[in-house]
Coordinates of C-alpha atoms in Angstrom, one line a residue:
M1 CA -3.4 -19.3 9.2
A2 CA -0.4 -17.3 10.2
H3 CA 0.6 -14.3 8.3
R4 CA 3.7 -14.1 6.3
L5 CA 6.1 -11.3 5.5
I6 CA 6.8 -11.6 1.8
G7 CA 9.9 -10.0 2.4
V8 CA 11.2 -6.7 3.3
V9 CA 13.4 -8.3 0.9
G10 CA 12.2 -10.7 -1.7
I11 CA 9.4 -8.6 -3.0
C12 CA 9.2 -5.2 -1.5
L13 CA 12.6 -4.3 -0.5
V14 CA 12.9 -1.6 2.1
G15 CA 9.2 -1.0 2.3
G16 CA 8.0 -1.7 -1.1
L17 CA 10.6 -1.4 -3.8
L18 CA 10.1 -3.3 -6.9
A19 CA 7.5 -4.5 -8.9
S20 CA 6.3 -4.5 -12.3
A21 CA 6.1 -6.8 -15.0
Q22 CA 7.1 -6.7 -18.5
D23 CA 4.6 -5.3 -20.9
P24 CA 3.7 -7.4 -23.9
N25 CA 6.6 -5.5 -25.6
Q26 CA 10.1 -7.0 -25.4
S27 CA 12.8 -5.5 -23.1
T28 CA 15.1 -3.0 -24.8
P29 CA 17.8 -5.0 -26.7
P30 CA 21.4 -4.6 -25.2
Q31 CA 22.8 -2.7 -28.1
Q32 CA 19.8 -0.3 -28.1
K33 CA 20.4 0.2 -24.3
H34 CA 24.0 1.1 -25.0
N35 CA 23.0 3.6 -27.7
N36 CA 20.3 5.1 -25.4
L37 CA 22.8 5.6 -22.6
R38 CA 25.3 7.2 -24.9
K39 CA 22.8 9.6 -26.3
A40 CA 21.5 10.4 -22.9
K41 CA 25.0 11.4 -21.8
E42 CA 25.4 13.5 -25.0
V43 CA 22.3 15.5 -24.2
S44 CA 22.2 16.2 -20.5
T45 CA 20.8 19.6 -20.8
G46 CA 18.0 21.2 -22.7
T47 CA 14.5 19.9 -23.3
P48 CA 14.3 16.2 -22.2
T49 CA 13.2 13.7 -24.8
V50 CA 11.5 10.3 -25.0
E51 CA 14.8 8.9 -26.1
Q52 CA 16.6 10.3 -23.0
A53 CA 13.7 9.0 -20.8
Q54 CA 14.2 5.5 -22.2
A55 CA 17.9 5.6 -21.6
F56 CA 17.3 6.8 -18.0
L57 CA 14.9 4.0 -17.3
D58 CA 17.2 1.3 -18.8
D59 CA 20.0 2.6 -16.6
A60 CA 17.8 2.9 -13.5
E61 CA 16.5 -0.7 -13.8
K62 CA 20.0 -2.1 -14.2
R63 CA 21.3 -0.2 -11.2
L64 CA 18.3 -1.0 -9.0
M65 CA 18.4 -4.7 -9.8
D66 CA 22.1 -4.9 -9.0
L67 CA 21.6 -3.3 -5.6
A68 CA 18.4 -5.2 -4.9
V69 CA 20.1 -8.5 -5.4
K70 CA 22.9 -7.4 -3.0
Q71 CA 20.3 -6.2 -0.5
S72 CA 18.3 -9.5 -0.8
R73 CA 21.5 -11.5 0.0
A74 CA 22.4 -9.3 2.9
S75 CA 18.8 -9.5 4.4
W76 CA 18.7 -13.2 3.9
V77 CA 21.9 -13.7 5.9
E78 CA 20.9 -11.1 8.6
E79 CA 17.5 -12.8 9.2
N80 CA 19.2 -16.3 9.3
F81 CA 22.2 -15.2 11.4
I82 CA 21.2 -12.4 13.6
T83 CA 24.3 -10.6 14.9
V84 CA 25.6 -7.1 15.2
D85 CA 27.7 -7.6 12.1
T86 CA 24.9 -9.0 9.9
E87 CA 22.6 -6.2 11.0
A88 CA 25.3 -3.7 10.0
W89 CA 25.7 -5.4 6.6
A90 CA 22.0 -5.5 6.0
A91 CA 21.7 -1.9 7.0
D92 CA 24.5 -0.9 4.6
A93 CA 22.8 -2.7 1.7
G94 CA 19.4 -1.2 2.6
E95 CA 20.9 2.2 2.8
K96 CA 22.5 2.0 -0.6
L97 CA 19.3 0.7 -2.2
N98 CA 17.1 3.3 -0.5
T99 CA 19.4 6.1 -1.4
L100 CA 19.6 5.1 -5.0
S101 CA 15.8 4.8 -5.2
V102 CA 15.3 8.3 -3.8
E103 CA 18.0 9.6 -6.1
L104 CA 16.4 8.1 -9.2
V105 CA 12.9 9.4 -8.2
K106 CA 14.4 12.9 -8.1
Q107 CA 16.1 12.4 -11.4
A108 CA 12.9 11.1 -12.9
A109 CA 11.1 14.4 -12.2
R110 CA 13.1 15.8 -15.2
F111 CA 10.7 13.9 -17.5
D112 CA 7.5 14.9 -15.9
G113 CA 6.5 17.1 -18.8
V114 CA 7.4 14.6 -21.5
K115 CA 4.6 12.6 -23.2
L116 CA 5.8 9.1 -22.9
P117 CA 4.6 5.8 -24.4
P118 CA 2.3 3.9 -21.9
V119 CA 4.9 1.3 -20.9
M120 CA 7.5 4.0 -20.1
S121 CA 4.9 6.1 -18.3
R122 CA 4.0 3.2 -16.1
K123 CA 7.6 2.5 -15.3
M124 CA 8.2 6.1 -14.3
K125 CA 5.2 6.0 -12.0
L126 CA 6.3 2.8 -10.4
L127 CA 9.9 4.1 -10.0
K128 CA 8.5 7.1 -8.1
L129 CA 6.6 4.8 -5.8
A130 CA 9.4 2.3 -5.4
S131 CA 11.1 4.1 -2.5
G132 CA 8.4 2.7 -0.2
F133 CA 9.7 4.3 2.9
P134 CA 12.2 6.9 1.6
A135 CA 15.1 8.3 3.5
P136 CA 15.6 12.1 3.5
N137 CA 18.1 13.7 1.1
N138 CA 20.7 13.7 3.8
P139 CA 23.5 11.1 4.0
A140 CA 23.5 11.0 7.8
E141 CA 19.8 10.5 8.0
Q142 CA 19.9 7.9 5.2
K143 CA 22.4 5.9 7.2
E144 CA 20.4 6.4 10.4
L145 CA 17.2 5.2 8.8
A146 CA 18.9 2.1 7.4
E147 CA 20.4 1.3 10.8
I148 CA 17.1 1.7 12.6
A149 CA 15.3 -0.6 10.1
A150 CA 17.9 -3.3 10.6
S151 CA 18.0 -2.9 14.3
L152 CA 14.2 -3.2 14.7
D153 CA 14.2 -6.3 12.5
G154 CA 16.9 -7.8 14.8
D155 CA 15.0 -6.7 17.9
Y156 CA 12.0 -8.7 16.8
G157 CA 14.0 -11.7 15.7
R158 CA 15.7 -11.9 19.1
G159 CA 12.5 -11.3 21.0
K160 CA 11.8 -13.8 23.8
W161 CA 9.6 -14.3 26.8
C162 CA 11.4 -15.8 29.8
P163 CA 8.7 -17.0 32.3
D164 CA 9.6 -15.8 35.8
G165 CA 12.9 -14.5 34.4
A166 CA 14.3 -18.0 34.0
Q167 CA 16.9 -17.7 31.2
D168 CA 16.9 -21.4 30.6
K169 CA 13.1 -21.4 29.8
C170 CA 13.0 -18.5 27.4
M171 CA 10.5 -18.9 24.5
D172 CA 10.7 -17.3 21.1
V173 CA 7.7 -16.2 19.1
T174 CA 7.2 -19.7 17.6
A175 CA 7.2 -21.3 21.1
V176 CA 4.9 -18.6 22.5
G177 CA 2.6 -19.0 19.6
T178 CA 2.4 -22.8 20.1
L179 CA 1.6 -22.3 23.8
M180 CA -1.2 -19.8 23.1
A181 CA -2.6 -22.1 20.4
E182 CA -2.8 -25.1 22.6
N183 CA -3.1 -23.9 26.2
R184 CA -6.6 -23.4 27.7
D185 CA -5.6 -22.0 31.1
A186 CA -6.7 -18.3 31.2
E187 CA -4.0 -17.2 33.7
E188 CA -1.2 -19.0 31.8
L189 CA -2.4 -17.5 28.6
K190 CA -2.4 -14.0 30.2
R191 CA 1.1 -14.5 31.4
A192 CA 2.3 -15.5 27.9
W193 CA 0.4 -12.6 26.2
I194 CA 2.0 -10.1 28.6
G195 CA 5.4 -11.7 28.2
W196 CA 5.5 -11.6 24.5
H197 CA 4.0 -8.1 24.2
A198 CA 6.9 -6.9 26.4
V199 CA 9.2 -7.2 23.4
G200 CA 7.6 -4.2 21.8
A201 CA 8.4 -1.6 24.6
P202 CA 12.1 -1.2 23.8
M203 CA 11.3 -0.4 20.2
R204 CA 9.1 2.6 20.8
Q205 CA 11.8 5.3 20.6
K206 CA 13.5 3.9 17.6
Y207 CA 10.1 3.4 15.8
A208 CA 9.1 7.0 16.5
R209 CA 12.4 8.2 15.0
M210 CA 12.0 5.9 12.0
V211 CA 8.6 7.5 11.4
E212 CA 10.1 11.0 11.5
L213 CA 12.7 10.1 8.9
G214 CA 10.3 8.2 6.6
D215 CA 7.8 11.1 6.7
K216 CA 10.6 13.6 5.9
G217 CA 11.8 11.6 3.0
S218 CA 8.2 11.2 1.7
R219 CA 7.6 14.9 1.9
E220 CA 10.7 15.6 -0.1
L221 CA 9.3 13.4 -2.8
G222 CA 6.0 15.4 -2.9
F223 CA 3.8 13.2 -0.6
A224 CA 2.1 14.4 2.5
D225 CA 3.6 11.6 4.6
A226 CA 4.7 8.0 4.3
G227 CA 1.1 6.8 4.6
A228 CA 0.0 8.9 1.6
L229 CA 2.9 7.3 -0.4
W230 CA 1.8 3.8 0.6
R231 CA -1.8 4.5 -0.4
S232 CA -0.6 5.7 -3.8
N233 CA 0.4 2.2 -4.8
Y234 CA -3.0 1.0 -6.0
D235 CA -3.6 2.5 -9.4
M236 CA -6.2 4.9 -8.0
P237 CA -6.1 8.2 -6.0
P238 CA -5.2 7.6 -2.3
D239 CA -8.5 9.0 -1.1
A240 CA -10.4 6.7 -3.4
F241 CA -8.5 3.8 -2.2
E242 CA -9.4 4.5 1.4
K243 CA -13.1 4.7 0.4
E244 CA -12.8 1.4 -1.4
L245 CA -11.5 -0.2 1.8
D246 CA -14.4 1.2 3.8
R247 CA -16.8 -0.1 1.2
L248 CA -15.4 -3.6 1.3
W249 CA -15.4 -3.7 5.1
E250 CA -19.0 -2.6 5.3
Q251 CA -19.9 -5.5 2.9
L252 CA -18.3 -7.9 5.3
R253 CA -19.0 -6.4 8.7
P254 CA -22.3 -8.2 9.3
L255 CA -20.7 -11.6 8.9
Y256 CA -17.9 -10.6 11.3
L257 CA -20.3 -9.4 13.9
S258 CA -22.2 -12.7 13.8
L259 CA -19.0 -14.6 14.2
H260 CA -17.8 -12.4 17.0
A261 CA -21.0 -12.8 19.0
Y262 CA -21.0 -16.6 18.6
V263 CA -17.3 -17.0 19.6
R264 CA -17.7 -14.7 22.6
G265 CA -20.7 -16.7 23.8
Q266 CA -18.8 -20.0 23.4
L267 CA -15.7 -18.6 25.2
G268 CA -18.0 -17.4 28.0
K269 CA -19.2 -21.0 28.4
K270 CA -15.6 -22.1 28.8
Y271 CA -14.2 -19.3 31.0
G272 CA -17.2 -17.7 32.7
K273 CA -18.8 -14.3 32.4
E274 CA -16.3 -12.8 34.8
V275 CA -13.5 -13.5 32.3
V276 CA -15.5 -13.0 29.1
P277 CA -18.1 -10.2 29.5
P278 CA -21.2 -11.3 27.4
N279 CA -21.7 -7.8 26.0
G280 CA -18.1 -6.5 25.8
P281 CA -15.0 -7.1 23.8
I282 CA -13.3 -10.5 23.8
P283 CA -10.1 -10.6 25.9
A284 CA -7.3 -10.9 23.3
H285 CA -5.4 -13.7 25.1
L286 CA -8.2 -16.2 24.9
L287 CA -8.4 -16.4 21.1
G288 CA -5.6 -18.9 20.5
N289 CA -3.2 -16.5 18.8
I290 CA -0.6 -14.1 20.1
W291 CA -2.2 -11.1 18.3
A292 CA -5.8 -12.4 18.3
Q293 CA -5.6 -11.9 14.6
E294 CA -7.0 -15.4 13.7
W295 CA -9.1 -17.6 15.9
N296 CA -8.9 -21.0 14.4
N297 CA -7.0 -22.4 17.4
V298 CA -10.1 -22.0 19.6
Y299 CA -12.2 -24.1 17.1
P300 CA -12.2 -27.1 19.5
L301 CA -14.1 -25.0 22.0
M302 CA -16.9 -24.3 19.6
D303 CA -20.2 -26.4 19.6
S304 CA -20.5 -26.7 15.9
P305 CA -22.0 -29.9 14.5
K306 CA -19.1 -32.3 14.1
P307 CA -19.3 -34.7 11.1
A308 CA -19.2 -38.4 11.8
Q309 CA -16.2 -38.8 9.5
S310 CA -14.0 -36.0 10.7
Y311 CA -10.2 -36.1 10.5
D312 CA -7.2 -34.5 12.2
L313 CA -4.7 -33.5 9.5
T314 CA -2.0 -32.7 12.1
K315 CA -2.3 -36.2 13.5
I316 CA -2.3 -37.8 10.0
L317 CA 0.8 -35.9 8.9
R318 CA 2.7 -36.9 12.0
E319 CA 1.6 -40.5 11.8
Q320 CA 2.9 -40.6 8.3
K321 CA 6.3 -39.3 9.5
T322 CA 6.0 -36.2 7.3
D323 CA 8.9 -33.8 7.9
A324 CA 9.4 -30.1 7.0
R325 CA 10.7 -30.9 3.5
G326 CA 7.8 -33.3 3.0
M327 CA 5.4 -30.5 3.8
A328 CA 7.0 -28.3 1.1
K329 CA 6.9 -31.2 -1.4
Y330 CA 3.1 -31.4 -0.9
G331 CA 2.9 -27.7 -1.8
E332 CA 5.1 -28.1 -4.8
G333 CA 3.0 -31.0 -6.0
F334 CA -0.1 -28.8 -6.0
F335 CA 1.5 -26.4 -8.4
T336 CA 2.9 -29.0 -10.7
S337 CA -0.5 -30.6 -10.9
L338 CA -1.7 -27.3 -12.4
G339 CA 1.0 -27.4 -15.1
F340 CA 3.7 -25.3 -13.5
A341 CA 7.3 -26.5 -13.7
P342 CA 8.9 -27.9 -10.5
L343 CA 10.9 -25.7 -8.2
P344 CA 14.6 -25.4 -9.0
K345 CA 17.1 -27.6 -7.3
T346 CA 18.5 -24.6 -5.5
F347 CA 15.2 -24.1 -3.7
W348 CA 15.7 -27.3 -1.8
E349 CA 19.4 -26.5 -1.2
R350 CA 19.1 -22.9 0.0
S351 CA 15.8 -22.6 1.8
L352 CA 15.4 -22.6 5.6
F353 CA 12.7 -25.2 6.5
T354 CA 13.3 -25.6 10.3
K355 CA 14.5 -23.5 13.1
P356 CA 18.2 -24.0 13.8
A357 CA 19.1 -25.2 17.3
D358 CA 22.2 -23.0 17.6
R359 CA 21.0 -19.5 16.8
D360 CA 18.2 -17.0 16.5
V361 CA 16.5 -16.5 13.2
V362 CA 13.5 -14.5 12.0
C363 CA 11.0 -17.4 11.9
H364 CA 8.1 -15.4 10.3
A365 CA 7.4 -17.4 7.2
S366 CA 8.5 -15.6 4.0
A367 CA 9.1 -16.2 0.3
W368 CA 12.2 -14.9 -1.4
D369 CA 13.4 -14.3 -4.9
I370 CA 17.0 -13.6 -4.3
D371 CA 18.2 -12.8 -7.8
Y372 CA 15.0 -11.9 -9.6
K373 CA 15.6 -14.9 -11.9
D374 CA 15.3 -18.3 -10.4
D375 CA 17.0 -18.3 -6.9
L376 CA 13.7 -18.9 -5.2
R377 CA 13.6 -19.7 -1.5
I378 CA 11.4 -19.9 1.6
K379 CA 12.4 -19.1 5.1
M380 CA 10.0 -20.8 7.5
C381 CA 10.3 -22.6 10.8
I382 CA 7.9 -25.3 9.6
Q383 CA 5.9 -27.2 12.2
V384 CA 4.1 -30.4 11.1
T385 CA 0.6 -29.1 11.7
D386 CA -2.6 -28.6 9.7
E387 CA -2.0 -24.8 9.9
D388 CA 1.6 -25.0 8.5
F389 CA 0.4 -27.4 5.8
R390 CA -1.8 -24.6 4.5
V391 CA 0.9 -21.9 5.1
I392 CA 3.4 -23.8 3.0
H393 CA 0.9 -23.9 0.1
H394 CA 0.5 -20.2 0.5
E395 CA 4.2 -19.4 0.6
L396 CA 4.9 -21.4 -2.5
G397 CA 2.2 -19.3 -4.2
H398 CA 4.6 -16.4 -3.8
N399 CA 7.5 -18.3 -5.3
F400 CA 5.5 -19.5 -8.3
Y401 CA 4.2 -15.9 -8.8
Q402 CA 7.8 -14.6 -8.6
R403 CA 9.0 -17.1 -11.2
A404 CA 6.0 -16.4 -13.5
Y405 CA 6.9 -12.7 -13.9
N406 CA 10.7 -13.1 -13.9
T407 CA 11.0 -12.4 -17.6
Q408 CA 9.5 -9.0 -17.1
P409 CA 11.6 -5.8 -16.9
F410 CA 12.9 -5.2 -13.4
L411 CA 10.4 -2.5 -12.6
F412 CA 7.5 -4.8 -13.5
Q413 CA 8.7 -7.7 -11.3
N414 CA 6.0 -7.7 -8.7
S415 CA 2.3 -8.5 -8.3
A416 CA -0.4 -6.4 -9.8
N417 CA -0.8 -4.8 -6.4
D418 CA 0.6 -6.1 -3.1
G419 CA -2.7 -7.8 -2.2
F420 CA -2.5 -10.0 -5.3
H421 CA 0.8 -11.6 -4.0
E422 CA -0.9 -12.6 -0.8
A423 CA -4.2 -13.5 -2.5
V424 CA -2.5 -16.0 -4.9
G425 CA -1.1 -18.0 -2.0
D426 CA -4.3 -17.9 -0.1
T427 CA -6.3 -19.0 -3.2
I428 CA -4.1 -22.1 -3.4
A429 CA -4.7 -22.7 0.4
L430 CA -8.5 -22.4 -0.2
S431 CA -8.1 -25.5 -2.4
V432 CA -6.7 -27.5 0.5
T433 CA -10.1 -29.0 0.9
P434 CA -11.1 -32.5 2.0
E435 CA -11.5 -33.3 -1.7
Y436 CA -7.9 -32.4 -2.3
L437 CA -6.6 -34.3 0.8
K438 CA -8.4 -37.4 -0.5
Q439 CA -6.8 -37.0 -4.0
I440 CA -3.3 -37.0 -2.5
E441 CA -4.3 -39.9 -0.2
L442 CA -3.9 -38.1 3.2
I443 CA -7.5 -39.1 4.0
Q444 CA -9.5 -42.0 2.9
S445 CA -13.0 -40.4 2.5
V446 CA -14.4 -36.9 2.3
P447 CA -16.7 -35.9 5.2
P448 CA -20.3 -35.7 4.2
A449 CA -22.1 -32.4 3.5
S450 CA -23.6 -32.6 7.0
G451 CA -20.3 -31.4 8.3
D452 CA -20.0 -28.4 6.0
I453 CA -21.1 -25.9 8.7
D454 CA -18.3 -27.2 10.9
Y455 CA -15.8 -26.9 8.1
L456 CA -16.9 -23.4 7.3
L457 CA -16.8 -22.3 10.9
E458 CA -13.2 -23.5 11.2
Q459 CA -12.4 -21.5 8.0
A460 CA -14.2 -18.4 9.2
L461 CA -12.2 -18.5 12.5
A462 CA -9.1 -17.9 10.3
K463 CA -10.4 -16.0 7.3
V464 CA -13.3 -13.8 8.6
A465 CA -11.8 -13.2 12.1
F466 CA -8.8 -11.7 10.4
L467 CA -10.6 -9.0 8.4
P468 CA -10.7 -6.2 11.0
F469 CA -7.1 -7.0 12.2
G470 CA -6.0 -6.7 8.5
L471 CA -7.5 -3.2 8.5
T472 CA -6.2 -2.1 11.8
I473 CA -2.4 -2.2 11.4
D474 CA -2.2 0.2 8.5
K475 CA -5.0 2.4 9.7
W476 CA -3.0 2.8 12.8
R477 CA 0.2 3.5 10.9
W478 CA -1.5 5.9 8.6
E479 CA -2.6 7.9 11.6
V480 CA 0.9 7.7 13.0
F481 CA 2.6 8.8 9.8
S482 CA 0.2 11.7 9.3
G483 CA 0.8 13.0 12.8
Q484 CA -2.8 12.5 13.9
V485 CA -1.4 10.0 16.5
K486 CA 1.6 11.3 18.4
P487 CA 4.3 9.0 19.9
G488 CA 2.8 9.6 23.4
E489 CA -0.5 8.1 22.2
Y490 CA 0.8 5.1 20.2
N491 CA -0.6 2.4 22.5
K492 CA -3.9 4.1 23.2
A493 CA -4.6 4.6 19.5
W494 CA -3.7 1.0 18.8
W495 CA -6.2 -0.4 21.3
D496 CA -8.9 2.1 20.3
L497 CA -8.7 0.8 16.7
R498 CA -8.6 -2.9 17.9
L499 CA -11.7 -2.2 19.9
K500 CA -13.5 -0.3 17.1
Y501 CA -12.9 -2.9 14.3
S502 CA -12.2 -6.2 16.1
G503 CA -14.1 -5.9 19.4
V504 CA -11.1 -7.3 21.3
A505 CA -9.3 -5.8 24.3
P506 CA -6.0 -6.5 26.2
P507 CA -6.3 -8.8 29.2
V508 CA -4.7 -6.2 31.4
A509 CA -4.5 -2.4 31.5
R510 CA -2.0 -1.1 29.0
T511 CA -0.1 2.2 29.2
E512 CA 2.2 4.3 27.0
A513 CA 5.1 2.5 28.7
D514 CA 4.0 -0.4 26.4
F515 CA 4.3 -0.5 22.6
D516 CA 2.0 -3.4 21.7
P517 CA 2.1 -2.8 17.9
G518 CA 5.8 -3.7 18.1
A519 CA 4.9 -7.2 19.1
K520 CA 3.7 -7.9 15.5
A521 CA 6.5 -8.5 13.0
H522 CA 5.2 -6.3 10.3
V523 CA 5.4 -3.2 12.4
P524 CA 9.1 -3.3 13.3
G525 CA 9.7 -4.8 9.9
N526 CA 7.9 -1.8 8.4
V527 CA 6.0 -4.0 5.9
P528 CA 2.7 -2.5 4.6
Y529 CA -0.1 -4.6 5.8
M530 CA -3.2 -3.6 3.8
R531 CA -2.2 -6.3 1.3
Y532 CA -3.4 -9.0 3.7
F533 CA -6.9 -7.4 4.0
L534 CA -7.1 -7.1 0.2
A535 CA -5.9 -10.7 -0.1
R536 CA -8.8 -11.9 2.0
I537 CA -11.2 -10.3 -0.5
L538 CA -9.3 -11.2 -3.7
Q539 CA -8.6 -14.8 -2.8
F540 CA -12.3 -15.7 -2.9
Q541 CA -12.9 -13.7 -6.0
F542 CA -9.9 -15.6 -7.6
Q543 CA -11.2 -19.0 -6.4
R544 CA -14.7 -18.4 -7.7
A545 CA -13.3 -17.5 -11.1
L546 CA -10.9 -20.4 -11.2
C547 CA -13.5 -22.9 -10.2
R548 CA -15.8 -21.7 -12.9
Q549 CA -13.0 -21.9 -15.5
A550 CA -12.3 -25.5 -14.3
G551 CA -15.9 -26.4 -14.8
I552 CA -16.4 -27.3 -11.1
H553 CA -19.9 -26.8 -9.9
G554 CA -21.4 -26.9 -6.4
P555 CA -20.6 -25.0 -3.2
L556 CA -17.5 -22.8 -3.5
H557 CA -16.1 -24.2 -0.2
R558 CA -16.0 -27.7 -1.7
C559 CA -14.0 -26.7 -4.8
S560 CA -10.3 -27.5 -5.3
I561 CA -8.5 -26.7 -8.5
Y562 CA -5.9 -29.3 -7.8
N563 CA -4.8 -31.2 -11.0
N564 CA -6.8 -28.9 -13.3
K565 CA -4.6 -27.6 -16.2
T566 CA -7.3 -25.2 -17.4
A567 CA -7.4 -23.3 -14.1
G568 CA -3.6 -23.5 -14.0
K569 CA -3.3 -21.8 -17.4
R570 CA -5.7 -19.0 -16.5
L571 CA -3.8 -18.4 -13.2
N572 CA -0.5 -18.3 -15.0
D573 CA -1.8 -15.8 -17.6
M574 CA -2.4 -13.4 -14.8
L575 CA 0.8 -14.2 -12.8
A576 CA 3.0 -13.6 -15.9
L577 CA 1.7 -10.0 -16.2
G578 CA 3.4 -9.0 -12.9
Q579 CA 2.9 -5.3 -12.5
S580 CA 3.0 -4.4 -16.1
K581 CA -0.7 -3.5 -16.1
P582 CA -2.9 -1.8 -13.6
W583 CA -4.3 -4.3 -11.1
Q584 CA -7.8 -3.8 -12.5
E585 CA -6.6 -5.3 -15.9
A586 CA -4.8 -8.2 -14.2
L587 CA -8.0 -8.9 -12.2
Q588 CA -9.9 -8.9 -15.4
T589 CA -7.5 -11.4 -17.0
L590 CA -8.3 -13.9 -14.3
T591 CA -11.9 -13.2 -13.3
G592 CA -13.4 -11.1 -16.1
E593 CA -14.1 -8.4 -13.5
K594 CA -12.4 -5.0 -13.0
E595 CA -13.5 -4.3 -9.4
M596 CA -12.8 -6.0 -6.1
D597 CA -15.9 -7.8 -5.0
A598 CA -16.5 -9.1 -1.5
S599 CA -19.6 -11.0 -2.7
A600 CA -17.5 -14.1 -3.4
L601 CA -16.4 -14.2 0.3
A602 CA -20.0 -13.7 1.4
D603 CA -21.1 -16.5 -1.0
Y604 CA -18.5 -18.9 0.4
F605 CA -19.7 -18.3 4.0
A606 CA -23.4 -17.8 3.3
P607 CA -24.5 -21.1 4.9
L608 CA -22.5 -20.3 8.0
K609 CA -23.9 -16.8 8.3
L610 CA -27.4 -18.3 8.5
W611 CA -26.3 -20.8 11.1
L612 CA -24.5 -18.3 13.2
D613 CA -27.5 -16.0 13.3
E614 CA -29.7 -19.0 14.4
Q615 CA -27.2 -19.9 17.1
N616 CA -26.9 -16.3 18.4
T617 CA -30.7 -16.1 18.6
A618 CA -31.2 -19.5 20.2
H619 CA -28.5 -18.9 22.9
N620 CA -29.3 -15.2 23.4
Y621 CA -25.8 -14.1 22.4
P622 CA -25.9 -10.3 21.9
V623 CA -24.3 -8.9 18.7
G624 CA -21.8 -6.1 19.1
W625 CA -19.8 -4.7 22.1

């Protein structure tokens, strides 16, 4: 499944702005807000008080929301109509929002010594983290950072590979992705891989300058660097968060190693030992994905036991003449079956479902909440495929989450942590099982249990294969932000980490003239990525809890919560909290647990792990690289 930006806009403006959810307490009444503001102006000096802090927060939320909506609209237009003018407009809106955010963080410091009620204290904390990637306290540098951010976003959106330099044959990221998903010629795949990764090279200098500015702004706010600021967003000390990631990865690493060994052996059968070394890393261009982040497109090359009653969902959807809107309707139907209200009429009027023929757009799938009320949208160049059928269920997970917390105060309008937003959509996608497809009459019968290994393998090629990639992007950025990796070492450090965690390597030698991280949308888009790794853990934990709540027994991979109102209510109870509570409490609301637990993922794939180990032994496939 492809990975989506949830928005440098809809949810985490300019790197991570906004989030929280309203506490069980009501928002401050309008008249009280007016009185608070008046009293705060009356007492601008002397010892700060709780009353002044409340007035400050009320005013901050109002001003932030106003600029956030303007920035959302500007970013929506810029990503859908990429021009010099729209980039400038988006940069201006982003600059204003970023500048205000930094300004408010500095003003909030005045209340550091005031003992505040828990709700206000949490808002102050989130406000201080809201800058995401803060600009320095210098108007010229604030403007420069906003311009760089908009420019990098546009560079990626305009990116193309033109085979042999033929301008009439240029391919955007969607077209290159399709080629790499479907083509099996190693040389053609290598050409496409090299061609797309060339889009990153021109970004290097601008990216390095963006890092300088973001680090400077972060230091001015009291953080060691931008990476330390990002790691502070998880209701635990940054160092503890890093240790938590390592703990989770070690729980899952044996499963990944078994999958890697099997896939490498199977690709070796297809391409030969000269192309796929039996003991080395897997060449990145052969894994069916531009970034080798998910491997489900090479599933047809695997020798897993195919069930007698298998099905091809892509073929079924196309035979039924399903269009892009029809794909979205299936996704909406899943949520309404759980008891959620249908999407607003404006969703269908304002979303982008297909790539326009007359202009460049940023096609990376994303979910937007333009006005933080009910102007929900998606922006996605939908293909009628099995993969995008799951992606649309995922994207709508973001939209229904956004709507669930839209009554919260502005600073609480976000997920419990950024991994939750991704995990909710992925949890819904986990319920896109054969059982679900039969319920909605896309297939006539459910494949027998004899085909479960094959089904789990296809899932693992997407879910498990992604795990080390999900770690790598932000581990690389944290090293870059901290200065451990200098601009002259960007590409080497990138591939060192890809080798360490994923066991993949580029198909050709790379140098520092290349900037391969820039070929992945989240890097030029400056969107934190650890959320996707966390989502891979949390989605299985969510799914296990929801299936138990729904009273569904049997293998976890066979469970779909479709049409179960009990599970829908439990899910909505958590979604409605937004970020009003620490993520541990939100997790407990849904699962009864207060710690992330990778055992649910291991349980889901346990039958596959046994099978993979048997296959690796039987075929003498070595584990590791």
